[in-house]
């Protein structure tokens, strides 16, 4: 995968020193933005130390070998290993910043935000995030904030105590609920997400996005062909609107990639599946990030009757025959899903699913499904509620079929009794 990248950091119109820091390495697929805090220029030390330590760990030969292994295998555990490595790198940097502050009273209380993106291969990327710097994804005519702000006001929004449009003018809008280095350990958000050719990513500090209270205002700028000009425009706009903080941004344009089916298309297919129909866009992205694309040749089985499986399949392209015994019951088109009950139980498959044509399929494995359920309470609630609705619908259909069969049987018995009435 190839990138166009441009980065820029500006002290702004008020500050005298720049406490933001960033690291960019297209060769390693690694991008970091940090926004430091603390008196006596200690915030500058924290942000620079964070970038230095994280880049040293994630640009290592060991991590490059892990990426190569995942690129070769496509196995979800190899991708999870990369995700854990990114999280550990951020965690180690947090501990090092804390120890630096403990050893130098002049740096006491220093800390930093940190937003990291590592491209893992096979159209997958890893996000690790602490604080209120942000990652945006611009795709087509839409933009999505991928990271979640770790701020006091965002916690109020999540609890329903504050409206989203009230955040910008709140007097405590810049109070962080999490930061690196303030304590030896910090909870780190990590996420796997899919990328498409022509996607544009923006990593930035709050000194940039605070002057774009409506995220949609970023779209036309990020859609420009020249990302250097795009970022310069955003930085200059932030300064023209006040520039009260340091301003840092990294823009990444995905140029090429071997992506057989666009992530946007896969998201739309997931959205049409009942189990995932209640999920919002970012929640769907989190589910899709744990799934894998695969190809199946004509005549091969996805599912074999009687076998136990742990995978749900989504047919993205092609047709599938559903076979019971030797009989073809039906042929299903692209967009259908198969074997969803394997996400929750070990029952044998009730029929065979065989590729009528060559297929592009999406695989969602039970262990990855459970990882989402364990780590994302809101998503878990929606998924389990949807699953209950699906099972309830199937139970009603089964009851209706049984009732119809009972009535038919009762009619047959009545006819049989009339036919052989003793009085005739």
XYZ file of C-alpha atoms in Angstrom:
424
model
C 0.000 0.000 0.000
C 1.308 3.437 -0.946
C 0.601 6.790 0.705
C 0.822 10.466 0.008
C 1.652 12.150 3.325
C 2.050 15.715 4.469
C 2.530 16.958 8.034
C 2.708 20.404 9.583
C 2.978 21.841 13.097
C 2.554 25.507 14.033
C 3.012 27.242 17.372
C -0.213 29.206 16.778
C -0.922 32.855 17.507
C -0.688 32.915 21.334
C 1.760 30.290 22.642
C 5.504 30.932 22.692
C 6.560 27.272 22.487
C 5.177 24.277 20.647
C 4.201 21.387 22.925
C 2.831 19.322 20.025
C 4.974 16.610 18.444
C 4.476 14.186 15.597
C 6.196 11.306 13.845
C 5.685 10.247 10.231
C 7.159 7.196 8.501
C 5.385 6.089 5.301
C 7.996 3.337 4.861
C 6.905 1.756 8.137
C 3.255 2.778 7.823
C 3.473 4.563 11.183
C 1.992 7.956 12.077
C 1.824 9.601 15.526
C 0.480 12.912 16.874
C 0.960 13.994 20.493
C -0.131 17.141 22.347
C 1.858 17.751 25.526
C 0.821 19.446 28.751
C 2.689 20.647 31.823
C 4.513 23.732 33.066
C 8.070 24.848 32.314
C 7.951 23.355 28.813
C 7.468 19.887 30.304
C 4.572 19.227 27.922
C 7.026 19.545 25.059
C 9.258 16.955 26.719
C 6.356 14.544 27.229
C 5.083 14.726 23.645
C 8.534 14.371 22.106
C 9.452 11.493 24.398
C 6.194 9.736 23.496
C 6.892 10.022 19.760
C 10.489 8.910 20.196
C 9.725 5.794 22.231
C 6.702 4.678 20.226
C 8.453 5.114 16.880
C 11.533 3.276 18.145
C 9.403 0.283 19.121
C 7.037 0.201 16.141
C 9.645 0.832 13.450
C 11.692 -2.120 14.685
C 12.612 -5.210 12.698
C 10.454 -7.277 15.061
C 7.304 -5.327 14.172
C 8.141 -5.384 10.459
C 8.406 -9.182 10.715
C 5.036 -9.321 12.473
C 3.455 -7.255 9.686
C 5.004 -9.518 7.066
C 3.649 -12.570 8.883
C 0.128 -11.126 8.903
C 0.413 -10.084 5.260
C 1.323 -13.665 4.379
C -1.222 -15.452 6.589
C -4.147 -13.038 6.895
C -4.873 -14.813 10.182
C -6.755 -12.735 12.766
C -4.436 -13.777 15.586
C -1.465 -12.314 13.712
C -3.390 -9.051 13.386
C -4.329 -9.164 17.077
C -0.640 -9.630 17.915
C 0.122 -6.382 16.074
C -2.705 -4.639 17.907
C -1.321 -5.792 21.254
C 2.173 -4.654 20.265
C 0.949 -1.151 19.424
C -0.900 -0.985 22.741
C 2.199 -2.157 24.624
C 4.358 0.463 22.899
C 2.003 3.243 24.006
C 1.803 1.775 27.504
C 5.603 1.637 27.800
C 5.870 5.257 26.662
C 3.323 6.266 29.298
C 5.379 4.604 32.025
C 8.609 6.209 30.781
C 7.059 9.698 30.792
C 5.807 9.170 34.345
C 9.241 7.995 35.516
C 10.902 10.989 33.832
C 8.555 13.327 35.709
C 9.196 11.534 39.006
C 12.964 11.931 38.574
C 12.810 15.654 37.756
C 10.648 17.886 40.007
C 10.569 20.525 37.273
C 8.609 18.114 35.089
C 6.151 16.949 37.746
C 2.663 16.392 36.366
C 3.684 16.477 32.725
C 1.735 14.389 30.276
C 0.587 14.140 26.692
C -2.163 12.942 24.444
C -1.213 10.319 21.891
C -2.863 9.111 18.688
C -1.107 6.350 16.739
C -1.963 4.733 13.398
C -0.034 1.702 12.170
C -0.875 0.215 8.777
C -0.724 -3.552 9.179
C -1.280 -4.752 5.603
C -4.237 -6.479 3.916
C -6.311 -3.263 4.047
C -6.110 -3.208 7.868
C -4.864 -0.473 10.192
C -4.431 -0.275 13.965
C -5.401 2.747 16.043
C -4.126 3.370 19.576
C -5.363 6.468 21.333
C -5.196 8.367 24.623
C -6.480 11.903 25.220
C -8.200 14.360 22.906
C -6.074 14.456 19.785
C -8.107 12.945 16.961
C -8.130 10.611 14.002
C -10.576 11.380 11.192
C -11.360 9.239 8.166
C -12.627 11.020 5.057
C -14.180 8.620 2.540
C -16.144 9.831 -0.454
C -18.359 12.706 0.625
C -18.384 11.776 4.327
C -16.048 12.206 7.295
C -15.957 10.141 10.474
C -14.155 10.722 13.764
C -12.536 7.355 14.521
C -10.991 8.195 17.900
C -12.999 9.032 21.012
C -12.149 12.133 23.043
C -11.045 11.315 26.571
C -12.399 14.501 28.104
C -14.659 15.454 30.971
C -17.273 16.954 28.651
C -17.353 13.896 26.401
C -18.102 11.780 29.458
C -21.035 14.115 30.166
C -22.242 13.660 26.575
C -22.036 9.867 26.853
C -24.110 9.977 30.041
C -26.721 12.201 28.431
C -25.926 15.158 30.704
C -24.673 17.421 27.925
C -25.669 17.899 24.292
C -22.965 17.420 21.688
C -23.390 20.937 20.313
C -22.786 22.329 23.830
C -19.295 20.817 24.109
C -17.402 23.522 22.223
C -18.424 26.383 24.532
C -18.270 24.437 27.792
C -15.835 26.029 30.310
C -14.218 22.616 30.990
C -14.022 21.501 27.380
C -10.226 21.081 27.567
C -10.147 18.990 30.772
C -8.771 15.540 29.975
C -10.067 12.375 31.596
C -7.048 10.407 30.358
C -3.475 11.375 29.458
C -0.153 9.601 29.129
C 2.427 10.063 31.884
C 0.222 11.538 34.600
C 0.085 8.070 36.134
C 2.352 5.093 35.365
C -0.501 3.319 33.565
C -3.427 4.512 31.466
C -6.343 2.857 29.681
C -5.557 2.845 25.957
C -8.233 2.677 23.288
C -7.243 0.372 20.438
C -9.184 -0.419 17.303
C -8.746 -2.324 14.056
C -10.241 -0.646 11.017
C -10.349 -1.180 7.250
C -9.024 1.246 4.665
C -9.773 1.827 0.985
C -7.790 3.283 -1.851
C -8.480 7.050 -1.964
C -9.310 7.215 1.755
C -7.855 10.258 3.501
C -6.848 10.151 7.161
C -6.288 13.215 9.336
C -4.438 12.972 12.654
C -4.514 16.281 14.484
C -4.257 18.030 17.826
C -7.174 19.953 19.329
C -5.523 23.194 18.215
C -6.698 22.339 14.707
C -10.104 20.680 15.098
C -11.356 23.076 17.791
C -11.665 25.673 15.042
C -13.822 23.290 12.998
C -16.749 22.717 15.397
C -18.675 21.025 12.578
C -16.618 18.089 11.273
C -18.347 18.334 7.889
C -16.539 21.612 7.284
C -13.349 19.567 6.909
C -14.706 17.524 3.986
C -14.164 19.882 1.041
C -10.639 20.680 2.180
C -9.684 17.028 2.657
C -11.206 16.117 -0.708
C -8.670 18.290 -2.528
C -6.122 16.618 -4.810
C -3.186 18.378 -3.122
C -3.018 17.231 0.511
C -0.157 19.646 1.203
C -2.453 22.521 0.287
C -5.306 20.885 2.237
C -3.346 20.789 5.478
C -1.915 24.271 5.002
C -5.445 25.584 4.507
C -6.637 23.934 7.727
C -3.696 25.238 9.768
C -4.129 28.769 8.394
C -7.870 28.658 9.069
C -7.216 27.642 12.687
C -4.853 30.609 13.068
C -7.270 33.034 11.415
C -10.000 31.915 13.814
C -7.866 32.509 16.888
C -4.931 30.103 16.977
C -4.930 30.020 20.783
C -3.187 26.623 20.893
C -0.461 24.798 19.028
C -1.731 23.369 15.737
C -0.562 20.027 14.340
C -1.880 17.821 11.577
C -0.833 14.802 9.528
C -2.787 14.043 6.346
C -2.471 10.597 4.731
C -3.973 9.818 1.326
C -4.176 6.115 0.450
C -2.973 5.830 -3.141
C -3.100 2.112 -3.946
C -4.002 -1.152 -2.315
C -5.109 -4.665 -3.227
C -8.668 -4.321 -1.976
C -11.032 -6.686 -3.868
C -14.194 -5.189 -2.392
C -14.278 -1.663 -1.001
C -14.682 -1.265 2.757
C -17.582 1.102 2.119
C -19.406 -1.669 0.231
C -18.682 -4.208 2.961
C -20.047 -1.796 5.568
C -23.284 -1.443 3.621
C -23.660 -5.220 3.383
C -23.113 -5.584 7.136
C -25.677 -2.872 7.821
C -28.340 -4.868 5.931
C -27.807 -7.937 8.137
C -30.325 -8.063 10.979
C -27.731 -8.784 13.685
C -25.788 -5.612 12.811
C -28.668 -3.388 11.700
C -28.766 -1.310 14.913
C -25.064 -0.419 14.877
C -23.901 3.096 14.039
C -21.193 3.729 11.451
C -18.213 3.665 13.828
C -19.582 0.557 15.549
C -19.890 -1.168 12.171
C -16.300 -0.156 11.431
C -15.170 -1.862 14.634
C -16.964 -5.083 13.679
C -15.624 -4.963 10.124
C -12.120 -4.355 11.437
C -12.174 -7.778 13.114
C -13.432 -9.573 9.978
C -11.364 -11.024 7.132
C -11.921 -11.127 3.390
C -11.370 -14.439 1.594
C -11.960 -16.066 -1.779
C -13.735 -19.387 -2.340
C -13.536 -21.282 -5.631
C -16.574 -22.553 -7.485
C -17.620 -25.963 -6.136
C -15.928 -25.600 -2.737
C -17.936 -25.792 0.484
C -18.204 -22.878 2.872
C -20.238 -24.994 5.277
C -20.589 -28.768 5.419
C -23.734 -30.367 6.836
C -23.143 -32.030 10.198
C -19.825 -30.326 10.904
C -19.324 -27.919 13.793
C -18.100 -24.451 12.824
C -17.175 -21.177 14.488
C -17.482 -18.774 11.526
C -20.257 -16.614 10.125
C -19.953 -15.986 6.391
C -21.141 -12.941 4.452
C -21.283 -13.388 0.679
C -19.932 -10.199 -0.872
C -19.724 -11.397 -4.480
C -21.026 -14.558 -6.148
C -23.774 -17.167 -5.542
C -24.102 -20.016 -3.058
C -26.143 -23.237 -3.226
C -27.787 -24.474 -0.030
C -27.826 -28.275 -0.063
C -29.621 -30.740 2.238
C -28.515 -34.299 1.677
C -28.268 -34.464 -2.112
C -30.936 -31.856 -2.838
C -30.243 -28.232 -3.705
C -32.816 -26.338 -1.658
C -32.080 -22.848 -2.967
C -29.445 -20.576 -4.479
C -28.524 -17.447 -2.556
C -27.144 -14.236 -4.116
C -24.474 -11.811 -2.919
C -25.399 -9.925 0.223
C -26.642 -12.918 2.209
C -25.110 -14.241 5.411
C -24.717 -17.848 6.484
C -23.995 -19.656 9.727
C -24.613 -16.788 12.139
C -25.618 -19.194 14.918
C -22.017 -20.436 14.954
C -21.166 -17.147 16.686
C -22.975 -18.301 19.811
C -23.113 -22.128 19.852
C -21.345 -25.332 18.756
C -24.321 -27.054 17.110
C -23.628 -29.045 13.910
C -24.385 -27.235 10.671
C -27.887 -28.039 9.414
C -27.073 -27.862 5.686
C -24.212 -27.541 3.232
C -23.367 -24.202 1.609
C -21.448 -24.673 -1.652
C -20.043 -22.021 -3.974
C -22.035 -22.001 -7.228
C -19.570 -19.419 -8.575
C -16.239 -18.036 -7.398
C -16.908 -16.039 -4.219
C -15.587 -13.072 -2.300
C -16.663 -13.622 1.291
C -16.334 -11.918 4.646
C -15.529 -14.128 7.642
C -16.518 -13.205 11.186
C -15.102 -15.675 13.685
C -16.655 -16.499 17.034
C -13.589 -15.508 19.073
C -13.429 -12.122 17.308
C -17.154 -11.656 17.898
C -16.635 -12.343 21.600
C -13.700 -9.908 21.694
C -16.094 -7.190 20.514
C -18.735 -8.259 23.034
C -16.220 -8.193 25.904
C -14.523 -4.904 25.016
C -17.444 -2.821 23.681
C -20.430 -2.838 26.098
C -22.640 -0.642 23.900
C -21.985 -2.745 20.799
C -22.468 -5.911 22.849
C -25.878 -4.744 24.052
C -26.997 -3.915 20.515
C -25.692 -7.197 19.082
C -27.286 -9.339 21.753
C -30.581 -7.457 21.451
C -30.533 -7.942 17.677
C -29.738 -11.630 18.139
C -32.736 -11.985 20.474
C -34.921 -10.318 17.847
C -33.638 -12.691 15.143
C -34.262 -15.747 17.313
C -37.678 -14.431 18.334
C -38.604 -13.976 14.682
C -37.483 -17.486 13.865
C -39.440 -18.888 16.799
C -42.593 -17.149 15.574
C -42.032 -18.511 12.067
C -41.533 -22.016 13.464
C -44.680 -21.764 15.590
C -46.650 -20.562 12.572
C -45.336 -23.446 10.477
C -46.177 -25.950 13.216
C -49.647 -24.499 13.587
C -50.187 -24.787 9.837
C -48.950 -28.361 9.896
C -51.249 -29.154 12.853
C -54.281 -27.778 11.036
C -53.397 -29.682 7.888
C -52.960 -32.864 9.898
C -56.253 -32.284 11.709
C -57.985 -31.844 8.351
C -56.456 -35.084 7.058
C -57.590 -36.968 10.162
C -61.104 -35.553 9.875
C -61.270 -36.611 6.247
C -59.971 -40.032 7.143
C -62.663 -40.435 9.831
C -65.408 -39.386 7.395
C -64.102 -41.786 4.756
C -64.305 -44.730 7.143
C -67.401 -43.725 9.154
C -68.915 -46.867 10.753
C -72.463 -45.728 9.919
C -71.822 -45.879 6.176
